[in-house]
Amino acid sequence: IEEMKNHLQNECCLKPLECKFKEFGCDDILFVFNFQEHLQLKISQHLNLLLNLIKKQKDEIGLLNKQIEHLLNEKQQWNEKEKEIKKSEIHFQQESLKYHADFEFLKKDFNQKEKQIQKQLQIKDNEINTLKQDIELKDKQIIDKNKSIQQIQTDNEIIKKDLNDKEKQLSSNYDKIIKELKESYQNDQKEIEQQKQSIH
């Protein structure tokens, strides 16, 4: 029994074998007695199997290179869009700084005018106190000064309203620009996702 087992495993000429080119597509069933003969007779077929495998691998490599090239192009396009977004952000920051500077200038100008008005009012009050001897002249001066004060107050209200309107406009422009940037970024993301899905 032991000799029979050894014979079947190692010495029997009818022991089935696999072709060395099985992994390349040769599925012939061989035995010990015709193994070498098969290799010699089928050498042309085996070479064709190897050539077909090489061609298939070249085609796969070519396809992968095209996919890589496409992905690199998409990456370049994304980098360009990212540069445009950063450029828009820088422009927005510059515009914001400009609006802020204008607001600060108007605020400073308003404070200066307010101080000038207060100084003028004080001067006028002093003038009124020095002209008490002439009652008629004093009444006339008081009427004129009251009109001047009313005009100054009206000017102050106009300036305050103008400042409030410009502040609202700045806030509205800021919200609009942020919204447009977000929508542009979301649209770019959707296009990239669709392109990736079409590639897969």
PDB file of C-alpha atoms in Angstrom:
ATOM      1  CA  ILE A   1       0.000   0.000   0.000  1.00  0.00           C
ATOM      2  CA  GLU A   2       2.814   2.392   0.847  1.00  0.00           C
ATOM      3  CA  GLU A   3       4.561   1.596  -2.457  1.00  0.00           C
ATOM      4  CA  MET A   4       1.298   2.124  -4.349  1.00  0.00           C
ATOM      5  CA  LYS A   5       0.780   5.473  -2.636  1.00  0.00           C
ATOM      6  CA  ASN A   6       4.336   6.553  -3.481  1.00  0.00           C
ATOM      7  CA  HIS A   7       3.889   5.334  -7.063  1.00  0.00           C
ATOM      8  CA  LEU A   8       0.629   7.279  -7.555  1.00  0.00           C
ATOM      9  CA  GLN A   9       2.069  10.474  -6.095  1.00  0.00           C
ATOM     10  CA  ASN A  10       5.543  10.470  -7.637  1.00  0.00           C
ATOM     11  CA  GLU A  11       6.130   7.833 -10.349  1.00  0.00           C
ATOM     12  CA  CYS A  12       2.864   7.071 -12.138  1.00  0.00           C
ATOM     13  CA  CYS A  13       2.869   8.270 -15.754  1.00  0.00           C
ATOM     14  CA  LEU A  14      -0.918   8.826 -15.548  1.00  0.00           C
ATOM     15  CA  LYS A  15      -0.637  11.341 -12.735  1.00  0.00           C
ATOM     16  CA  PRO A  16      -2.604  14.466 -13.833  1.00  0.00           C
ATOM     17  CA  LEU A  17      -0.603  17.695 -14.134  1.00  0.00           C
ATOM     18  CA  GLU A  18      -1.361  21.349 -14.851  1.00  0.00           C
ATOM     19  CA  CYS A  19       0.280  23.148 -17.717  1.00  0.00           C
ATOM     20  CA  LYS A  20       2.903  25.706 -16.714  1.00  0.00           C
ATOM     21  CA  PHE A  21       0.924  28.259 -18.762  1.00  0.00           C
ATOM     22  CA  LYS A  22      -2.389  27.572 -17.029  1.00  0.00           C
ATOM     23  CA  GLU A  23      -2.371  31.021 -15.361  1.00  0.00           C
ATOM     24  CA  PHE A  24      -2.041  32.547 -18.850  1.00  0.00           C
ATOM     25  CA  GLY A  25      -5.035  30.625 -20.292  1.00  0.00           C
ATOM     26  CA  CYS A  26      -3.899  27.098 -21.182  1.00  0.00           C
ATOM     27  CA  ASP A  27      -6.469  24.698 -19.657  1.00  0.00           C
ATOM     28  CA  ASP A  28      -5.250  21.420 -21.256  1.00  0.00           C
ATOM     29  CA  ILE A  29      -5.319  18.356 -18.963  1.00  0.00           C
ATOM     30  CA  LEU A  30      -1.862  16.727 -18.951  1.00  0.00           C
ATOM     31  CA  PHE A  31      -0.109  13.677 -17.526  1.00  0.00           C
ATOM     32  CA  VAL A  32       3.484  12.911 -16.724  1.00  0.00           C
ATOM     33  CA  PHE A  33       4.052  10.961 -19.930  1.00  0.00           C
ATOM     34  CA  ASN A  34       2.925  13.772 -22.270  1.00  0.00           C
ATOM     35  CA  PHE A  35       3.880  16.855 -20.231  1.00  0.00           C
ATOM     36  CA  GLN A  36       7.136  17.670 -22.083  1.00  0.00           C
ATOM     37  CA  GLU A  37       5.598  16.831 -25.442  1.00  0.00           C
ATOM     38  CA  HIS A  38       2.750  19.269 -24.727  1.00  0.00           C
ATOM     39  CA  LEU A  39       5.222  22.050 -23.910  1.00  0.00           C
ATOM     40  CA  GLN A  40       7.035  21.493 -27.205  1.00  0.00           C
ATOM     41  CA  LEU A  41       3.959  21.139 -29.410  1.00  0.00           C
ATOM     42  CA  LYS A  42       2.046  24.040 -27.871  1.00  0.00           C
ATOM     43  CA  ILE A  43       4.929  26.512 -27.680  1.00  0.00           C
ATOM     44  CA  SER A  44       3.356  28.718 -30.370  1.00  0.00           C
ATOM     45  CA  GLN A  45      -0.009  28.706 -28.582  1.00  0.00           C
ATOM     46  CA  HIS A  46       1.695  29.493 -25.294  1.00  0.00           C
ATOM     47  CA  LEU A  47       3.536  32.429 -26.855  1.00  0.00           C
ATOM     48  CA  ASN A  48       0.247  33.746 -28.259  1.00  0.00           C
ATOM     49  CA  LEU A  49      -1.278  33.526 -24.772  1.00  0.00           C
ATOM     50  CA  LEU A  50       1.633  35.518 -23.367  1.00  0.00           C
ATOM     51  CA  LEU A  51       1.360  38.111 -26.168  1.00  0.00           C
ATOM     52  CA  ASN A  52      -2.387  38.460 -25.603  1.00  0.00           C
ATOM     53  CA  LEU A  53      -1.790  38.939 -21.880  1.00  0.00           C
ATOM     54  CA  ILE A  54       0.883  41.566 -22.560  1.00  0.00           C
ATOM     55  CA  LYS A  55      -1.432  43.366 -25.013  1.00  0.00           C
ATOM     56  CA  LYS A  56      -4.274  43.291 -22.493  1.00  0.00           C
ATOM     57  CA  GLN A  57      -2.012  44.702 -19.793  1.00  0.00           C
ATOM     58  CA  LYS A  58      -0.799  47.428 -22.179  1.00  0.00           C
ATOM     59  CA  ASP A  59      -4.409  48.342 -22.953  1.00  0.00           C
ATOM     60  CA  GLU A  60      -5.197  48.488 -19.225  1.00  0.00           C
ATOM     61  CA  ILE A  61      -2.115  50.632 -18.634  1.00  0.00           C
ATOM     62  CA  GLY A  62      -3.161  52.941 -21.482  1.00  0.00           C
ATOM     63  CA  LEU A  63      -6.649  53.251 -19.992  1.00  0.00           C
ATOM     64  CA  LEU A  64      -5.168  53.990 -16.566  1.00  0.00           C
ATOM     65  CA  ASN A  65      -2.894  56.636 -18.084  1.00  0.00           C
ATOM     66  CA  LYS A  66      -5.907  58.284 -19.731  1.00  0.00           C
ATOM     67  CA  GLN A  67      -7.792  58.240 -16.428  1.00  0.00           C
ATOM     68  CA  ILE A  68      -4.760  59.693 -14.642  1.00  0.00           C
ATOM     69  CA  GLU A  69      -4.424  62.403 -17.307  1.00  0.00           C
ATOM     70  CA  HIS A  70      -8.136  63.215 -16.975  1.00  0.00           C
ATOM     71  CA  LEU A  71      -7.837  63.427 -13.189  1.00  0.00           C
ATOM     72  CA  LEU A  72      -4.779  65.671 -13.505  1.00  0.00           C
ATOM     73  CA  ASN A  73      -6.731  67.960 -15.834  1.00  0.00           C
ATOM     74  CA  GLU A  74      -9.599  68.067 -13.344  1.00  0.00           C
ATOM     75  CA  LYS A  75      -7.136  68.855 -10.572  1.00  0.00           C
ATOM     76  CA  GLN A  76      -5.655  71.690 -12.645  1.00  0.00           C
ATOM     77  CA  GLN A  77      -9.140  73.072 -13.344  1.00  0.00           C
ATOM     78  CA  TRP A  78      -9.970  72.882  -9.639  1.00  0.00           C
ATOM     79  CA  ASN A  79      -6.720  74.666  -8.754  1.00  0.00           C
ATOM     80  CA  GLU A  80      -7.615  77.435 -11.217  1.00  0.00           C
ATOM     81  CA  LYS A  81     -11.102  77.751  -9.731  1.00  0.00           C
ATOM     82  CA  GLU A  82      -9.593  77.809  -6.245  1.00  0.00           C
ATOM     83  CA  LYS A  83      -7.268  80.628  -7.329  1.00  0.00           C
ATOM     84  CA  GLU A  84     -10.271  82.552  -8.693  1.00  0.00           C
ATOM     85  CA  ILE A  85     -12.132  82.068  -5.397  1.00  0.00           C
ATOM     86  CA  LYS A  86      -9.102  83.266  -3.408  1.00  0.00           C
ATOM     87  CA  LYS A  87      -8.784  86.231  -5.761  1.00  0.00           C
ATOM     88  CA  SER A  88     -12.458  87.063  -5.189  1.00  0.00           C
ATOM     89  CA  GLU A  89     -11.956  86.776  -1.421  1.00  0.00           C
ATOM     90  CA  ILE A  90      -8.999  89.177  -1.580  1.00  0.00           C
ATOM     91  CA  HIS A  91     -11.049  91.605  -3.688  1.00  0.00           C
ATOM     92  CA  PHE A  92     -13.923  91.363  -1.212  1.00  0.00           C
ATOM     93  CA  GLN A  93     -11.583  92.031   1.709  1.00  0.00           C
ATOM     94  CA  GLN A  94     -10.168  95.065  -0.080  1.00  0.00           C
ATOM     95  CA  GLU A  95     -13.673  96.386  -0.791  1.00  0.00           C
ATOM     96  CA  SER A  96     -14.659  95.802   2.843  1.00  0.00           C
ATOM     97  CA  LEU A  97     -11.616  97.732   4.025  1.00  0.00           C
ATOM     98  CA  LYS A  98     -12.481 100.528   1.613  1.00  0.00           C
ATOM     99  CA  TYR A  99     -16.086 100.740   2.856  1.00  0.00           C
ATOM    100  CA  HIS A 100     -14.879 100.629   6.444  1.00  0.00           C
ATOM    101  CA  ALA A 101     -12.415 103.451   5.767  1.00  0.00           C
ATOM    102  CA  ASP A 102     -15.179 105.539   4.160  1.00  0.00           C
ATOM    103  CA  PHE A 103     -17.434 104.946   7.151  1.00  0.00           C
ATOM    104  CA  GLU A 104     -14.702 105.941   9.600  1.00  0.00           C
ATOM    105  CA  PHE A 105     -13.975 109.069   7.558  1.00  0.00           C
ATOM    106  CA  LEU A 106     -17.651 110.103   7.608  1.00  0.00           C
ATOM    107  CA  LYS A 107     -17.867 109.396  11.314  1.00  0.00           C
ATOM    108  CA  LYS A 108     -14.780 111.498  12.018  1.00  0.00           C
ATOM    109  CA  ASP A 109     -16.087 114.303   9.798  1.00  0.00           C
ATOM    110  CA  PHE A 110     -19.423 114.235  11.606  1.00  0.00           C
ATOM    111  CA  ASN A 111     -17.718 114.487  15.016  1.00  0.00           C
ATOM    112  CA  GLN A 112     -15.665 117.423  13.840  1.00  0.00           C
ATOM    113  CA  LYS A 113     -18.719 119.234  12.494  1.00  0.00           C
ATOM    114  CA  GLU A 114     -20.594 118.537  15.710  1.00  0.00           C
ATOM    115  CA  LYS A 115     -17.776 120.107  17.745  1.00  0.00           C
ATOM    116  CA  GLN A 116     -17.702 123.068  15.409  1.00  0.00           C
ATOM    117  CA  ILE A 117     -21.454 123.505  15.808  1.00  0.00           C
ATOM    118  CA  GLN A 118     -21.203 123.357  19.594  1.00  0.00           C
ATOM    119  CA  LYS A 119     -18.409 125.901  19.507  1.00  0.00           C
ATOM    120  CA  GLN A 120     -20.448 128.173  17.261  1.00  0.00           C
ATOM    121  CA  LEU A 121     -23.469 127.855  19.571  1.00  0.00           C
ATOM    122  CA  GLN A 122     -21.339 128.854  22.527  1.00  0.00           C
ATOM    123  CA  ILE A 123     -20.010 131.856  20.665  1.00  0.00           C
ATOM    124  CA  LYS A 124     -23.527 132.911  19.729  1.00  0.00           C
ATOM    125  CA  ASP A 125     -24.696 132.567  23.311  1.00  0.00           C
ATOM    126  CA  ASN A 126     -21.851 134.807  24.431  1.00  0.00           C
ATOM    127  CA  GLU A 127     -22.753 137.358  21.807  1.00  0.00           C
ATOM    128  CA  ILE A 128     -26.386 137.339  23.018  1.00  0.00           C
ATOM    129  CA  ASN A 129     -25.287 137.959  26.598  1.00  0.00           C
ATOM    130  CA  THR A 130     -23.181 140.938  25.552  1.00  0.00           C
ATOM    131  CA  LEU A 131     -26.064 142.595  23.658  1.00  0.00           C
ATOM    132  CA  LYS A 132     -28.670 142.706  26.420  1.00  0.00           C
ATOM    133  CA  GLN A 133     -28.825 146.544  26.385  1.00  0.00           C
ATOM    134  CA  ASP A 134     -30.524 146.699  23.040  1.00  0.00           C
ATOM    135  CA  ILE A 135     -33.771 144.703  23.428  1.00  0.00           C
ATOM    136  CA  GLU A 136     -34.950 144.975  19.867  1.00  0.00           C
ATOM    137  CA  LEU A 137     -31.594 143.965  18.505  1.00  0.00           C
ATOM    138  CA  LYS A 138     -31.436 141.163  21.036  1.00  0.00           C
ATOM    139  CA  ASP A 139     -34.844 139.766  19.949  1.00  0.00           C
ATOM    140  CA  LYS A 140     -33.837 139.890  16.333  1.00  0.00           C
ATOM    141  CA  GLN A 141     -30.579 138.113  17.046  1.00  0.00           C
ATOM    142  CA  ILE A 142     -32.384 135.436  19.035  1.00  0.00           C
ATOM    143  CA  ILE A 143     -34.765 134.774  16.146  1.00  0.00           C
ATOM    144  CA  ASP A 144     -31.854 134.548  13.688  1.00  0.00           C
ATOM    145  CA  LYS A 145     -29.902 132.224  15.939  1.00  0.00           C
ATOM    146  CA  ASN A 146     -32.916 129.953  16.466  1.00  0.00           C
ATOM    147  CA  LYS A 147     -33.276 129.605  12.716  1.00  0.00           C
ATOM    148  CA  SER A 148     -29.586 128.825  12.428  1.00  0.00           C
ATOM    149  CA  ILE A 149     -29.888 126.187  15.148  1.00  0.00           C
ATOM    150  CA  GLN A 150     -32.846 124.564  13.437  1.00  0.00           C
ATOM    151  CA  GLN A 151     -30.919 124.428  10.171  1.00  0.00           C
ATOM    152  CA  ILE A 152     -27.930 122.866  11.933  1.00  0.00           C
ATOM    153  CA  GLN A 153     -30.139 120.241  13.572  1.00  0.00           C
ATOM    154  CA  THR A 154     -31.696 119.490  10.200  1.00  0.00           C
ATOM    155  CA  ASP A 155     -28.214 119.072   8.723  1.00  0.00           C
ATOM    156  CA  ASN A 156     -27.291 116.764  11.611  1.00  0.00           C
ATOM    157  CA  GLU A 157     -30.325 114.564  10.968  1.00  0.00           C
ATOM    158  CA  ILE A 158     -29.471 114.380   7.269  1.00  0.00           C
ATOM    159  CA  ILE A 159     -25.880 113.400   8.060  1.00  0.00           C
ATOM    160  CA  LYS A 160     -27.006 110.754  10.556  1.00  0.00           C
ATOM    161  CA  LYS A 161     -29.506 109.331   8.073  1.00  0.00           C
ATOM    162  CA  ASP A 162     -26.825 109.244   5.356  1.00  0.00           C
ATOM    163  CA  LEU A 163     -24.466 107.358   7.687  1.00  0.00           C
ATOM    164  CA  ASN A 164     -27.171 104.817   8.575  1.00  0.00           C
ATOM    165  CA  ASP A 165     -28.035 104.282   4.893  1.00  0.00           C
ATOM    166  CA  LYS A 166     -24.391 103.688   3.981  1.00  0.00           C
ATOM    167  CA  GLU A 167     -23.953 101.266   6.879  1.00  0.00           C
ATOM    168  CA  LYS A 168     -27.013  99.268   5.732  1.00  0.00           C
ATOM    169  CA  GLN A 169     -25.694  99.250   2.176  1.00  0.00           C
ATOM    170  CA  LEU A 170     -22.310  97.923   3.363  1.00  0.00           C
ATOM    171  CA  SER A 171     -24.011  95.118   5.286  1.00  0.00           C
ATOM    172  CA  SER A 172     -26.230  94.222   2.310  1.00  0.00           C
ATOM    173  CA  ASN A 173     -23.248  94.119  -0.105  1.00  0.00           C
ATOM    174  CA  TYR A 174     -21.275  91.950   2.324  1.00  0.00           C
ATOM    175  CA  ASP A 175     -24.118  89.381   2.647  1.00  0.00           C
ATOM    176  CA  LYS A 176     -24.645  89.335  -1.129  1.00  0.00           C
ATOM    177  CA  ILE A 177     -20.959  88.702  -1.908  1.00  0.00           C
ATOM    178  CA  ILE A 178     -20.712  85.920   0.720  1.00  0.00           C
ATOM    179  CA  LYS A 179     -23.833  84.262  -0.717  1.00  0.00           C
ATOM    180  CA  GLU A 180     -22.485  84.421  -4.282  1.00  0.00           C
ATOM    181  CA  LEU A 181     -19.137  82.922  -3.201  1.00  0.00           C
ATOM    182  CA  LYS A 182     -20.876  80.056  -1.375  1.00  0.00           C
ATOM    183  CA  GLU A 183     -23.154  79.317  -4.348  1.00  0.00           C
ATOM    184  CA  SER A 184     -20.189  79.355  -6.748  1.00  0.00           C
ATOM    185  CA  TYR A 185     -18.216  77.004  -4.495  1.00  0.00           C
ATOM    186  CA  GLN A 186     -21.184  74.594  -4.127  1.00  0.00           C
ATOM    187  CA  ASN A 187     -21.758  74.563  -7.914  1.00  0.00           C
ATOM    188  CA  ASP A 188     -18.069  73.771  -8.504  1.00  0.00           C
ATOM    189  CA  GLN A 189     -18.263  70.903  -5.991  1.00  0.00           C
ATOM    190  CA  LYS A 190     -21.330  69.458  -7.741  1.00  0.00           C
ATOM    191  CA  GLU A 191     -19.621  69.618 -11.142  1.00  0.00           C
ATOM    192  CA  ILE A 192     -16.523  67.841  -9.790  1.00  0.00           C
ATOM    193  CA  GLU A 193     -18.646  65.108  -8.169  1.00  0.00           C
ATOM    194  CA  GLN A 194     -20.563  64.577 -11.424  1.00  0.00           C
ATOM    195  CA  GLN A 195     -17.309  64.331 -13.388  1.00  0.00           C
ATOM    196  CA  LYS A 196     -15.921  61.795 -10.913  1.00  0.00           C
ATOM    197  CA  GLN A 197     -19.083  59.694 -11.163  1.00  0.00           C
ATOM    198  CA  SER A 198     -18.945  59.773 -14.971  1.00  0.00           C
ATOM    199  CA  ILE A 199     -15.305  58.564 -14.829  1.00  0.00           C
ATOM    200  CA  HIS A 200     -16.211  55.613 -12.573  1.00  0.00           C
TER     201      HIS A 200
END
